[in-house]
Short mmCIF file of N, CA, C and O in Angstrom, two decimals:
data_model
loop_
_atom_site.label_atom_id
_atom_site.label_comp_id
_atom_site.label_asym_id
_atom_site.label_seq_id
_atom_site.Cartn_x
_atom_site.Cartn_y
_atom_site.Cartn_z
N MET A 10 14.35 4.88 -21.65
CA MET A 10 14.47 3.81 -20.68
C MET A 10 14.10 2.49 -21.36
O MET A 10 13.12 2.39 -22.06
N LYS A 11 14.90 1.47 -21.13
CA LYS A 11 14.62 0.14 -21.66
C LYS A 11 14.15 -0.75 -20.51
O LYS A 11 14.74 -0.77 -19.43
N THR A 12 13.07 -1.50 -20.75
CA THR A 12 12.43 -2.30 -19.72
C THR A 12 12.37 -3.76 -20.12
O THR A 12 12.02 -4.08 -21.26
N LEU A 13 12.71 -4.63 -19.18
CA LEU A 13 12.51 -6.07 -19.35
C LEU A 13 11.29 -6.47 -18.54
O LEU A 13 11.21 -6.17 -17.35
N ILE A 14 10.36 -7.11 -19.19
CA ILE A 14 9.19 -7.66 -18.50
C ILE A 14 9.40 -9.17 -18.49
O ILE A 14 9.46 -9.81 -19.53
N ILE A 15 9.58 -9.70 -17.30
CA ILE A 15 9.87 -11.13 -17.15
C ILE A 15 8.85 -11.70 -16.18
O ILE A 15 8.49 -11.06 -15.19
N TYR A 16 8.36 -12.89 -16.47
CA TYR A 16 7.27 -13.42 -15.65
C TYR A 16 7.32 -14.93 -15.56
O TYR A 16 7.90 -15.61 -16.40
N TYR A 17 6.71 -15.43 -14.50
CA TYR A 17 6.40 -16.85 -14.37
C TYR A 17 4.88 -16.94 -14.28
O TYR A 17 4.26 -16.18 -13.53
N SER A 18 4.30 -17.86 -15.03
CA SER A 18 2.85 -18.03 -15.00
C SER A 18 2.51 -19.50 -14.93
O SER A 18 2.99 -20.29 -15.75
N GLY A 19 1.70 -19.86 -13.96
CA GLY A 19 1.28 -21.26 -13.83
C GLY A 19 0.04 -21.55 -14.64
O GLY A 19 -0.04 -22.55 -15.36
N SER A 20 -0.95 -20.67 -14.56
CA SER A 20 -2.24 -20.93 -15.21
C SER A 20 -2.48 -20.08 -16.45
O SER A 20 -3.45 -20.30 -17.16
N GLY A 21 -1.63 -19.10 -16.70
CA GLY A 21 -1.81 -18.23 -17.86
C GLY A 21 -2.26 -16.82 -17.49
O GLY A 21 -2.16 -15.92 -18.32
N ASN A 22 -2.74 -16.60 -16.28
CA ASN A 22 -3.19 -15.26 -15.89
C ASN A 22 -2.04 -14.25 -15.87
O ASN A 22 -2.16 -13.14 -16.38
N THR A 23 -0.93 -14.64 -15.27
CA THR A 23 0.21 -13.72 -15.20
C THR A 23 0.79 -13.49 -16.59
O THR A 23 1.21 -12.39 -16.93
N LYS A 24 0.78 -14.52 -17.43
CA LYS A 24 1.25 -14.38 -18.81
C LYS A 24 0.41 -13.32 -19.55
O LYS A 24 0.96 -12.46 -20.22
N ARG A 25 -0.91 -13.40 -19.41
CA ARG A 25 -1.78 -12.41 -20.08
C ARG A 25 -1.49 -11.01 -19.56
O ARG A 25 -1.45 -10.04 -20.33
N GLY A 26 -1.27 -10.86 -18.26
CA GLY A 26 -0.94 -9.56 -17.69
C GLY A 26 0.39 -9.05 -18.23
O GLY A 26 0.53 -7.88 -18.57
N ALA A 27 1.38 -9.93 -18.32
CA ALA A 27 2.71 -9.55 -18.82
C ALA A 27 2.62 -9.11 -20.28
O ALA A 27 3.26 -8.13 -20.69
N GLU A 28 1.85 -9.82 -21.07
CA GLU A 28 1.69 -9.45 -22.48
C GLU A 28 1.01 -8.09 -22.62
O GLU A 28 1.40 -7.28 -23.47
N LYS A 29 0.03 -7.84 -21.79
CA LYS A 29 -0.64 -6.53 -21.80
C LYS A 29 0.35 -5.42 -21.46
O LYS A 29 0.39 -4.38 -22.13
N ILE A 30 1.14 -5.64 -20.45
CA ILE A 30 2.14 -4.64 -20.04
C ILE A 30 3.14 -4.42 -21.18
O ILE A 30 3.48 -3.28 -21.50
N HIS A 31 3.58 -5.50 -21.79
CA HIS A 31 4.54 -5.42 -22.90
C HIS A 31 3.99 -4.54 -24.03
O HIS A 31 4.72 -3.75 -24.62
N HIS A 32 2.70 -4.65 -24.32
CA HIS A 32 2.09 -3.83 -25.37
C HIS A 32 1.98 -2.37 -24.97
O HIS A 32 1.98 -1.49 -25.82
N GLU A 33 1.87 -2.10 -23.68
CA GLU A 33 1.72 -0.73 -23.20
C GLU A 33 3.05 -0.01 -22.97
O GLU A 33 3.10 1.22 -23.05
N VAL A 34 4.09 -0.76 -22.65
CA VAL A 34 5.37 -0.14 -22.28
C VAL A 34 6.28 -0.10 -23.51
O VAL A 34 6.69 -1.14 -24.03
N LYS A 35 6.58 1.10 -23.92
CA LYS A 35 7.47 1.27 -25.07
C LYS A 35 8.87 0.82 -24.71
O LYS A 35 9.30 0.93 -23.57
N ASN A 36 9.59 0.34 -25.72
CA ASN A 36 10.98 -0.08 -25.57
C ASN A 36 11.11 -1.16 -24.49
O ASN A 36 11.94 -1.05 -23.58
N SER A 37 10.26 -2.20 -24.59
CA SER A 37 10.32 -3.29 -23.63
C SER A 37 10.49 -4.63 -24.33
O SER A 37 10.10 -4.79 -25.49
N ASP A 38 11.10 -5.55 -23.62
CA ASP A 38 11.23 -6.93 -24.08
C ASP A 38 10.47 -7.81 -23.11
O ASP A 38 10.34 -7.49 -21.92
N LEU A 39 9.98 -8.94 -23.61
CA LEU A 39 9.17 -9.86 -22.83
C LEU A 39 9.85 -11.22 -22.77
O LEU A 39 10.21 -11.77 -23.81
N VAL A 40 10.02 -11.76 -21.56
CA VAL A 40 10.67 -13.05 -21.37
C VAL A 40 9.86 -13.86 -20.36
O VAL A 40 9.46 -13.34 -19.31
N GLU A 41 9.66 -15.13 -20.66
CA GLU A 41 8.97 -16.02 -19.74
C GLU A 41 9.98 -16.86 -18.97
O GLU A 41 10.92 -17.41 -19.54
N ILE A 42 9.78 -16.96 -17.66
CA ILE A 42 10.56 -17.87 -16.81
C ILE A 42 9.87 -19.23 -16.89
O ILE A 42 8.68 -19.34 -16.61
N LYS A 43 10.63 -20.24 -17.25
CA LYS A 43 10.07 -21.59 -17.32
C LYS A 43 10.79 -22.49 -16.33
O LYS A 43 11.93 -22.22 -15.94
N VAL A 44 10.10 -23.55 -15.94
CA VAL A 44 10.69 -24.57 -15.08
C VAL A 44 10.58 -25.91 -15.81
O VAL A 44 9.73 -26.07 -16.69
N PRO A 45 11.44 -26.86 -15.47
CA PRO A 45 11.36 -28.17 -16.14
C PRO A 45 10.00 -28.83 -15.93
O PRO A 45 9.37 -28.67 -14.87
N ALA A 46 9.57 -29.58 -16.92
CA ALA A 46 8.31 -30.32 -16.82
C ALA A 46 8.34 -31.19 -15.57
O ALA A 46 9.37 -31.77 -15.22
N GLY A 47 7.21 -31.26 -14.89
CA GLY A 47 7.10 -32.08 -13.69
C GLY A 47 7.50 -31.39 -12.41
O GLY A 47 7.40 -31.98 -11.33
N THR A 48 7.96 -30.14 -12.51
CA THR A 48 8.35 -29.41 -11.29
C THR A 48 7.15 -29.18 -10.39
O THR A 48 7.25 -29.30 -9.17
N PHE A 49 6.03 -28.84 -10.99
CA PHE A 49 4.80 -28.59 -10.25
C PHE A 49 3.70 -29.49 -10.78
O PHE A 49 3.78 -30.02 -11.88
N SER A 50 2.64 -29.62 -9.99
CA SER A 50 1.50 -30.44 -10.34
C SER A 50 0.45 -29.61 -11.07
O SER A 50 0.38 -28.39 -10.91
N ALA A 51 -0.39 -30.27 -11.83
CA ALA A 51 -1.54 -29.60 -12.44
C ALA A 51 -2.58 -29.26 -11.37
O ALA A 51 -3.41 -28.38 -11.56
N ASP A 52 -2.52 -29.95 -10.24
CA ASP A 52 -3.42 -29.70 -9.12
C ASP A 52 -2.87 -28.55 -8.27
O ASP A 52 -1.75 -28.65 -7.76
N MET A 53 -3.63 -27.48 -8.14
CA MET A 53 -3.11 -26.29 -7.44
C MET A 53 -2.81 -26.56 -5.97
O MET A 53 -1.92 -25.95 -5.39
N TYR A 54 -3.52 -27.49 -5.34
CA TYR A 54 -3.27 -27.80 -3.93
C TYR A 54 -1.95 -28.56 -3.78
O TYR A 54 -1.17 -28.30 -2.85
N GLU A 55 -1.68 -29.47 -4.70
CA GLU A 55 -0.40 -30.17 -4.68
C GLU A 55 0.74 -29.20 -4.97
O GLU A 55 1.80 -29.27 -4.35
N THR A 56 0.52 -28.31 -5.93
CA THR A 56 1.54 -27.31 -6.25
C THR A 56 1.82 -26.45 -5.03
O THR A 56 2.98 -26.12 -4.74
N ASN A 57 0.79 -26.08 -4.30
CA ASN A 57 0.98 -25.28 -3.09
C ASN A 57 1.84 -26.02 -2.07
O ASN A 57 2.71 -25.43 -1.44
N ASP A 58 1.60 -27.33 -1.91
CA ASP A 58 2.42 -28.12 -0.99
C ASP A 58 3.87 -28.19 -1.46
O ASP A 58 4.80 -28.07 -0.66
N ILE A 59 4.08 -28.37 -2.75
CA ILE A 59 5.43 -28.41 -3.32
C ILE A 59 6.11 -27.07 -3.07
O ILE A 59 7.27 -27.01 -2.65
N PHE A 60 5.39 -25.98 -3.33
CA PHE A 60 5.91 -24.63 -3.13
C PHE A 60 6.35 -24.42 -1.68
O PHE A 60 7.46 -23.96 -1.42
N LYS A 61 5.48 -24.77 -0.74
CA LYS A 61 5.80 -24.58 0.68
C LYS A 61 7.06 -25.35 1.07
O LYS A 61 7.91 -24.84 1.80
N GLU A 62 7.19 -26.57 0.57
CA GLU A 62 8.38 -27.35 0.88
C GLU A 62 9.63 -26.72 0.26
O GLU A 62 10.69 -26.66 0.89
N GLN A 63 9.51 -26.21 -0.96
CA GLN A 63 10.65 -25.55 -1.61
C GLN A 63 11.13 -24.36 -0.78
O GLN A 63 12.33 -24.17 -0.58
N ILE A 64 10.19 -23.57 -0.30
CA ILE A 64 10.54 -22.37 0.48
C ILE A 64 11.13 -22.77 1.83
O ILE A 64 12.15 -22.23 2.26
N GLU A 65 10.50 -23.74 2.51
CA GLU A 65 10.99 -24.17 3.83
C GLU A 65 12.38 -24.78 3.77
O GLU A 65 13.19 -24.58 4.67
N THR A 66 12.68 -25.53 2.71
CA THR A 66 13.97 -26.21 2.61
C THR A 66 14.98 -25.44 1.78
O THR A 66 16.13 -25.86 1.67
N ASN A 67 14.54 -24.35 1.18
CA ASN A 67 15.36 -23.54 0.27
C ASN A 67 15.87 -24.38 -0.91
O ASN A 67 16.96 -24.14 -1.43
N GLN A 68 15.08 -25.37 -1.31
CA GLN A 68 15.37 -26.19 -2.49
C GLN A 68 14.52 -25.64 -3.64
O GLN A 68 13.48 -26.18 -3.97
N LEU A 69 14.99 -24.53 -4.19
CA LEU A 69 14.21 -23.80 -5.18
C LEU A 69 14.26 -24.48 -6.54
O LEU A 69 15.22 -25.17 -6.87
N PRO A 70 13.22 -24.25 -7.35
CA PRO A 70 13.21 -24.88 -8.67
C PRO A 70 14.25 -24.27 -9.60
O PRO A 70 14.58 -23.09 -9.51
N GLN A 71 14.75 -25.12 -10.47
CA GLN A 71 15.63 -24.65 -11.54
C GLN A 71 14.76 -23.83 -12.49
O GLN A 71 13.61 -24.18 -12.77
N ILE A 72 15.29 -22.71 -12.97
CA ILE A 72 14.55 -21.92 -13.95
C ILE A 72 15.30 -21.94 -15.27
O ILE A 72 16.53 -22.01 -15.31
N ASN A 73 14.53 -21.89 -16.34
CA ASN A 73 15.09 -21.86 -17.68
C ASN A 73 14.79 -20.51 -18.30
O ASN A 73 13.63 -20.10 -18.40
N LEU A 74 15.86 -19.83 -18.68
CA LEU A 74 15.75 -18.51 -19.30
C LEU A 74 16.62 -18.46 -20.54
O LEU A 74 17.68 -19.09 -20.57
N PRO A 75 16.21 -17.67 -21.52
CA PRO A 75 17.15 -17.42 -22.61
C PRO A 75 18.28 -16.56 -22.07
O PRO A 75 18.16 -15.94 -21.00
N LYS A 76 19.39 -16.52 -22.76
CA LYS A 76 20.52 -15.69 -22.32
C LYS A 76 20.09 -14.22 -22.40
O LYS A 76 19.66 -13.75 -23.45
N VAL A 77 20.18 -13.53 -21.27
CA VAL A 77 19.75 -12.13 -21.20
C VAL A 77 20.85 -11.31 -20.55
O VAL A 77 21.39 -11.69 -19.50
N ASP A 78 21.18 -10.18 -21.16
CA ASP A 78 22.11 -9.22 -20.56
C ASP A 78 21.27 -8.25 -19.75
O ASP A 78 20.74 -7.27 -20.27
N PHE A 79 21.11 -8.53 -18.46
CA PHE A 79 20.23 -7.73 -17.62
C PHE A 79 20.65 -6.28 -17.53
O PHE A 79 19.81 -5.39 -17.39
N GLU A 80 21.94 -6.01 -17.62
CA GLU A 80 22.43 -4.63 -17.47
C GLU A 80 22.01 -3.71 -18.61
O GLU A 80 22.13 -2.50 -18.50
N GLN A 81 21.49 -4.25 -19.70
CA GLN A 81 21.00 -3.38 -20.77
C GLN A 81 19.64 -2.76 -20.43
O GLN A 81 19.14 -1.90 -21.14
N TYR A 82 19.05 -3.20 -19.31
CA TYR A 82 17.73 -2.72 -18.90
C TYR A 82 17.83 -1.79 -17.71
O TYR A 82 18.50 -2.09 -16.73
N ASP A 83 17.12 -0.67 -17.80
CA ASP A 83 17.03 0.27 -16.68
C ASP A 83 16.05 -0.23 -15.63
O ASP A 83 16.16 0.09 -14.45
N LEU A 84 15.05 -0.98 -16.09
CA LEU A 84 13.99 -1.47 -15.22
C LEU A 84 13.65 -2.90 -15.59
O LEU A 84 13.51 -3.22 -16.77
N ILE A 85 13.52 -3.75 -14.57
CA ILE A 85 13.03 -5.11 -14.78
C ILE A 85 11.73 -5.24 -14.01
O ILE A 85 11.69 -5.06 -12.79
N LEU A 86 10.65 -5.51 -14.74
CA LEU A 86 9.33 -5.76 -14.15
C LEU A 86 9.15 -7.27 -14.06
O LEU A 86 9.25 -7.97 -15.07
N ILE A 87 8.89 -7.76 -12.86
CA ILE A 87 8.80 -9.20 -12.63
C ILE A 87 7.36 -9.55 -12.28
O ILE A 87 6.81 -9.03 -11.32
N GLY A 88 6.77 -10.44 -13.07
CA GLY A 88 5.39 -10.86 -12.86
C GLY A 88 5.30 -12.24 -12.24
O GLY A 88 6.06 -13.14 -12.61
N SER A 89 4.37 -12.39 -11.30
CA SER A 89 4.22 -13.65 -10.60
C SER A 89 2.78 -13.88 -10.17
O SER A 89 2.09 -12.93 -9.81
N PRO A 90 2.36 -15.15 -10.11
CA PRO A 90 1.13 -15.44 -9.39
C PRO A 90 1.44 -15.38 -7.89
O PRO A 90 2.60 -15.41 -7.49
N VAL A 91 0.40 -15.27 -7.09
CA VAL A 91 0.56 -15.31 -5.63
C VAL A 91 0.29 -16.73 -5.17
O VAL A 91 -0.76 -17.30 -5.45
N TRP A 92 1.26 -17.30 -4.47
CA TRP A 92 1.14 -18.64 -3.90
C TRP A 92 1.30 -18.52 -2.39
O TRP A 92 2.33 -18.06 -1.90
N SER A 93 0.29 -18.90 -1.65
CA SER A 93 0.31 -18.83 -0.17
C SER A 93 0.73 -17.44 0.30
O SER A 93 1.50 -17.29 1.25
N GLY A 94 0.25 -16.41 -0.38
CA GLY A 94 0.53 -15.04 0.01
C GLY A 94 1.91 -14.53 -0.37
O GLY A 94 2.34 -13.48 0.10
N MET A 95 2.62 -15.27 -1.22
CA MET A 95 3.98 -14.91 -1.60
C MET A 95 4.16 -15.05 -3.11
O MET A 95 3.35 -15.68 -3.77
N PRO A 96 5.27 -14.48 -3.64
CA PRO A 96 5.59 -14.75 -5.04
C PRO A 96 5.86 -16.24 -5.23
O PRO A 96 6.28 -16.93 -4.29
N ALA A 97 5.63 -16.75 -6.43
CA ALA A 97 5.92 -18.15 -6.75
C ALA A 97 7.42 -18.43 -6.59
O ALA A 97 8.25 -17.54 -6.79
N SER A 98 7.76 -19.65 -6.24
CA SER A 98 9.17 -20.00 -5.99
C SER A 98 10.09 -19.78 -7.21
O SER A 98 11.26 -19.43 -7.01
N PRO A 99 9.63 -19.93 -8.46
CA PRO A 99 10.53 -19.59 -9.56
C PRO A 99 10.95 -18.12 -9.54
O PRO A 99 12.04 -17.77 -10.02
N ILE A 100 10.15 -17.26 -8.94
CA ILE A 100 10.52 -15.85 -8.82
C ILE A 100 11.64 -15.69 -7.81
O ILE A 100 12.57 -14.90 -8.01
N LYS A 101 11.60 -16.47 -6.74
CA LYS A 101 12.72 -16.40 -5.78
C LYS A 101 14.01 -16.87 -6.46
O LYS A 101 15.07 -16.27 -6.27
N SER A 102 13.91 -17.92 -7.26
CA SER A 102 15.09 -18.38 -8.02
C SER A 102 15.61 -17.26 -8.92
O SER A 102 16.82 -17.03 -9.00
N PHE A 103 14.70 -16.55 -9.58
CA PHE A 103 15.11 -15.47 -10.47
C PHE A 103 15.72 -14.30 -9.69
O PHE A 103 16.75 -13.74 -10.09
N LEU A 104 15.12 -13.92 -8.58
CA LEU A 104 15.68 -12.84 -7.77
C LEU A 104 17.08 -13.20 -7.27
O LEU A 104 17.97 -12.35 -7.22
N ASN A 105 17.28 -14.48 -6.92
CA ASN A 105 18.61 -14.92 -6.53
C ASN A 105 19.60 -14.73 -7.68
O ASN A 105 20.74 -14.30 -7.46
N GLU A 106 19.17 -15.04 -8.89
CA GLU A 106 20.04 -14.88 -10.06
C GLU A 106 20.37 -13.40 -10.30
O GLU A 106 21.52 -13.06 -10.56
N LEU A 107 19.38 -12.53 -10.19
CA LEU A 107 19.63 -11.09 -10.37
C LEU A 107 20.64 -10.58 -9.36
O LEU A 107 21.50 -9.76 -9.67
N GLN A 108 20.54 -11.07 -8.14
CA GLN A 108 21.48 -10.65 -7.10
C GLN A 108 22.86 -11.26 -7.34
O GLN A 108 23.88 -10.61 -7.11
N ARG A 109 22.91 -12.47 -7.86
CA ARG A 109 24.18 -13.12 -8.15
C ARG A 109 24.97 -12.34 -9.21
O ARG A 109 26.18 -12.20 -9.12
N VAL A 110 24.25 -11.79 -10.21
CA VAL A 110 24.93 -11.03 -11.28
C VAL A 110 25.06 -9.55 -10.92
O VAL A 110 25.49 -8.76 -11.73
N ASN A 111 24.66 -9.19 -9.70
CA ASN A 111 24.75 -7.80 -9.21
C ASN A 111 24.04 -6.80 -10.11
O ASN A 111 24.58 -5.75 -10.45
N TYR A 112 22.81 -7.12 -10.48
CA TYR A 112 22.01 -6.21 -11.30
C TYR A 112 21.88 -4.87 -10.58
O TYR A 112 21.54 -4.83 -9.40
N SER A 113 22.13 -3.77 -11.29
CA SER A 113 22.16 -2.46 -10.63
C SER A 113 20.99 -1.54 -11.00
O SER A 113 20.89 -0.45 -10.46
N GLY A 114 20.11 -1.98 -11.88
CA GLY A 114 18.97 -1.13 -12.25
C GLY A 114 17.82 -1.27 -11.26
O GLY A 114 17.95 -1.84 -10.18
N ASN A 115 16.69 -0.73 -11.64
CA ASN A 115 15.49 -0.78 -10.81
C ASN A 115 14.70 -2.06 -11.06
O ASN A 115 14.67 -2.57 -12.19
N VAL A 116 14.04 -2.54 -10.02
CA VAL A 116 13.21 -3.74 -10.09
C VAL A 116 11.85 -3.41 -9.50
O VAL A 116 11.74 -2.74 -8.48
N ALA A 117 10.81 -3.88 -10.17
CA ALA A 117 9.45 -3.74 -9.65
C ALA A 117 8.71 -5.03 -9.98
O ALA A 117 9.14 -5.81 -10.84
N SER A 118 7.60 -5.27 -9.30
CA SER A 118 6.85 -6.50 -9.52
C SER A 118 5.37 -6.20 -9.69
O SER A 118 4.83 -5.27 -9.11
N PHE A 119 4.76 -7.04 -10.51
CA PHE A 119 3.30 -7.05 -10.61
C PHE A 119 2.87 -8.49 -10.36
O PHE A 119 3.64 -9.43 -10.54
N PHE A 120 1.64 -8.66 -9.88
CA PHE A 120 1.21 -10.02 -9.56
C PHE A 120 -0.27 -10.20 -9.83
O PHE A 120 -1.03 -9.25 -9.91
N THR A 121 -0.62 -11.46 -10.01
CA THR A 121 -2.01 -11.85 -10.18
C THR A 121 -2.38 -12.76 -9.02
O THR A 121 -1.55 -13.52 -8.52
N ASP A 122 -3.61 -12.64 -8.57
CA ASP A 122 -4.06 -13.45 -7.45
C ASP A 122 -5.55 -13.69 -7.55
O ASP A 122 -6.21 -13.17 -8.44
N VAL A 123 -6.06 -14.47 -6.65
CA VAL A 123 -7.49 -14.74 -6.60
C VAL A 123 -8.12 -14.05 -5.39
O VAL A 123 -9.11 -14.51 -4.85
N GLY A 124 -7.53 -12.95 -4.98
CA GLY A 124 -8.12 -12.15 -3.92
C GLY A 124 -7.32 -12.05 -2.65
O GLY A 124 -7.63 -11.25 -1.79
N GLN A 125 -6.30 -12.87 -2.49
CA GLN A 125 -5.50 -12.86 -1.26
C GLN A 125 -4.04 -12.64 -1.61
O GLN A 125 -3.35 -13.56 -2.01
N ASP A 126 -3.56 -11.41 -1.46
CA ASP A 126 -2.16 -11.16 -1.79
C ASP A 126 -1.24 -11.34 -0.60
O ASP A 126 -0.02 -11.33 -0.75
N GLY A 127 -1.78 -11.58 0.59
CA GLY A 127 -0.98 -11.91 1.76
C GLY A 127 0.18 -10.96 1.98
O GLY A 127 0.01 -9.76 2.04
N ASN A 128 1.37 -11.53 2.09
CA ASN A 128 2.59 -10.76 2.33
C ASN A 128 3.43 -10.63 1.07
O ASN A 128 4.65 -10.57 1.14
N TYR A 129 2.79 -10.63 -0.09
CA TYR A 129 3.53 -10.61 -1.36
C TYR A 129 4.56 -9.49 -1.38
O TYR A 129 5.73 -9.73 -1.65
N ASP A 130 4.13 -8.29 -1.11
CA ASP A 130 5.01 -7.12 -1.21
C ASP A 130 6.23 -7.26 -0.31
O ASP A 130 7.37 -7.12 -0.77
N GLN A 131 6.02 -7.57 0.94
CA GLN A 131 7.13 -7.69 1.89
C GLN A 131 8.03 -8.87 1.54
O GLN A 131 9.26 -8.77 1.62
N THR A 132 7.44 -9.99 1.13
CA THR A 132 8.24 -11.16 0.77
C THR A 132 9.10 -10.85 -0.45
O THR A 132 10.29 -11.20 -0.48
N PHE A 133 8.53 -10.20 -1.45
CA PHE A 133 9.29 -9.84 -2.65
C PHE A 133 10.49 -8.97 -2.27
O PHE A 133 11.62 -9.21 -2.72
N LYS A 134 10.26 -8.00 -1.41
CA LYS A 134 11.35 -7.11 -0.97
C LYS A 134 12.40 -7.87 -0.17
O LYS A 134 13.60 -7.62 -0.32
N THR A 135 11.98 -8.79 0.66
CA THR A 135 12.93 -9.59 1.45
C THR A 135 13.76 -10.48 0.54
O THR A 135 14.98 -10.55 0.67
N TRP A 136 13.11 -11.17 -0.40
CA TRP A 136 13.83 -12.05 -1.31
C TRP A 136 14.81 -11.26 -2.19
O TRP A 136 15.84 -11.77 -2.56
N GLY A 137 14.46 -10.03 -2.53
CA GLY A 137 15.32 -9.21 -3.38
C GLY A 137 16.07 -8.15 -2.61
O GLY A 137 16.33 -7.06 -3.12
N LYS A 138 16.45 -8.45 -1.40
CA LYS A 138 17.00 -7.45 -0.46
C LYS A 138 18.19 -6.67 -0.99
O LYS A 138 18.42 -5.54 -0.59
N ASN A 139 18.97 -7.22 -1.90
CA ASN A 139 20.14 -6.52 -2.43
C ASN A 139 19.87 -5.80 -3.75
O ASN A 139 20.79 -5.32 -4.39
N LEU A 140 18.61 -5.74 -4.14
CA LEU A 140 18.21 -5.09 -5.38
C LEU A 140 17.53 -3.76 -5.08
O LEU A 140 17.02 -3.55 -3.98
N ASN A 141 17.49 -2.90 -6.08
CA ASN A 141 16.81 -1.61 -5.92
C ASN A 141 15.34 -1.79 -6.29
O ASN A 141 14.93 -1.51 -7.42
N ILE A 142 14.56 -2.27 -5.34
CA ILE A 142 13.14 -2.54 -5.58
C ILE A 142 12.34 -1.27 -5.37
O ILE A 142 12.40 -0.66 -4.30
N ILE A 143 11.62 -0.89 -6.41
CA ILE A 143 10.88 0.38 -6.36
C ILE A 143 9.39 0.20 -6.13
O ILE A 143 8.67 1.18 -6.03
N GLY A 144 8.92 -1.05 -6.04
CA GLY A 144 7.52 -1.25 -5.71
C GLY A 144 6.90 -2.48 -6.33
O GLY A 144 7.52 -3.19 -7.11
N THR A 145 5.64 -2.71 -5.96
CA THR A 145 4.85 -3.80 -6.53
C THR A 145 3.46 -3.27 -6.87
O THR A 145 3.02 -2.27 -6.33
N ARG A 146 2.81 -3.99 -7.76
CA ARG A 146 1.46 -3.60 -8.19
C ARG A 146 0.62 -4.85 -8.32
O ARG A 146 1.09 -5.85 -8.83
N ARG A 147 -0.61 -4.76 -7.90
CA ARG A 147 -1.50 -5.92 -7.86
C ARG A 147 -1.79 -6.51 -9.24
O ARG A 147 -1.90 -7.71 -9.39
N ASP A 148 -1.94 -5.71 -10.26
CA ASP A 148 -2.28 -6.24 -11.58
C ASP A 148 -1.72 -5.34 -12.66
O ASP A 148 -0.95 -4.43 -12.37
N SER A 149 -2.11 -5.58 -13.89
CA SER A 149 -1.52 -4.85 -15.00
C SER A 149 -2.31 -3.58 -15.37
O SER A 149 -1.96 -2.91 -16.33
N SER A 150 -3.34 -3.23 -14.63
CA SER A 150 -4.12 -2.04 -14.97
C SER A 150 -3.31 -0.77 -14.71
O SER A 150 -2.58 -0.67 -13.74
N LYS A 151 -3.40 0.15 -15.63
CA LYS A 151 -2.72 1.44 -15.54
C LYS A 151 -1.22 1.29 -15.29
O LYS A 151 -0.60 2.10 -14.61
N ILE A 152 -0.64 0.24 -15.85
CA ILE A 152 0.78 -0.03 -15.60
C ILE A 152 1.67 1.07 -16.16
O ILE A 152 2.67 1.41 -15.56
N SER A 153 1.30 1.62 -17.31
CA SER A 153 2.13 2.69 -17.90
C SER A 153 2.24 3.87 -16.96
O SER A 153 3.34 4.43 -16.77
N GLU A 154 1.15 4.25 -16.34
CA GLU A 154 1.17 5.37 -15.38
C GLU A 154 2.04 5.02 -14.18
O GLU A 154 2.79 5.85 -13.68
N TRP A 155 1.94 3.79 -13.71
CA TRP A 155 2.73 3.35 -12.57
C TRP A 155 4.21 3.41 -12.88
O TRP A 155 5.00 3.89 -12.07
N ILE A 156 4.59 2.94 -14.06
CA ILE A 156 6.00 2.95 -14.44
C ILE A 156 6.53 4.37 -14.57
O ILE A 156 7.65 4.67 -14.16
N GLU A 157 5.71 5.26 -15.12
CA GLU A 157 6.15 6.67 -15.26
C GLU A 157 6.47 7.29 -13.91
O GLU A 157 7.35 8.12 -13.80
N LYS A 158 5.72 6.90 -12.87
CA LYS A 158 5.96 7.44 -11.53
C LYS A 158 7.29 6.94 -11.02
O LYS A 158 8.01 7.53 -10.31
#
């Protein structure tokens, strides 16, 4: 099985989790989702306000990715911080892209938070409604065992 580990990280926590997973999961590639400079604020409260407006207006951020052939992967693991109990808006942009290209493999998510995961799981499933979502996991601990299941 070939796995793509793709993540968006605002503060570096999700990046560290994604790197840990990449080291544990054999036959995996690691890709970071980036957004243009100035998309979000360095202030987490301002970023939260920007995020809420993006979701309410469906004016999602542009994401920058290297060219990836998603169909070469059996599983795509998507990492995100939790913002207002949901995945970060760049993740919604990415899920939209996966659905646009009709990705047919399995999708799962891992996330980092500061104690409040809110509706992350349900929101992720709603945003990726046309994908084969097999689950979410709070952090990168025991990720290899989770993937094997």
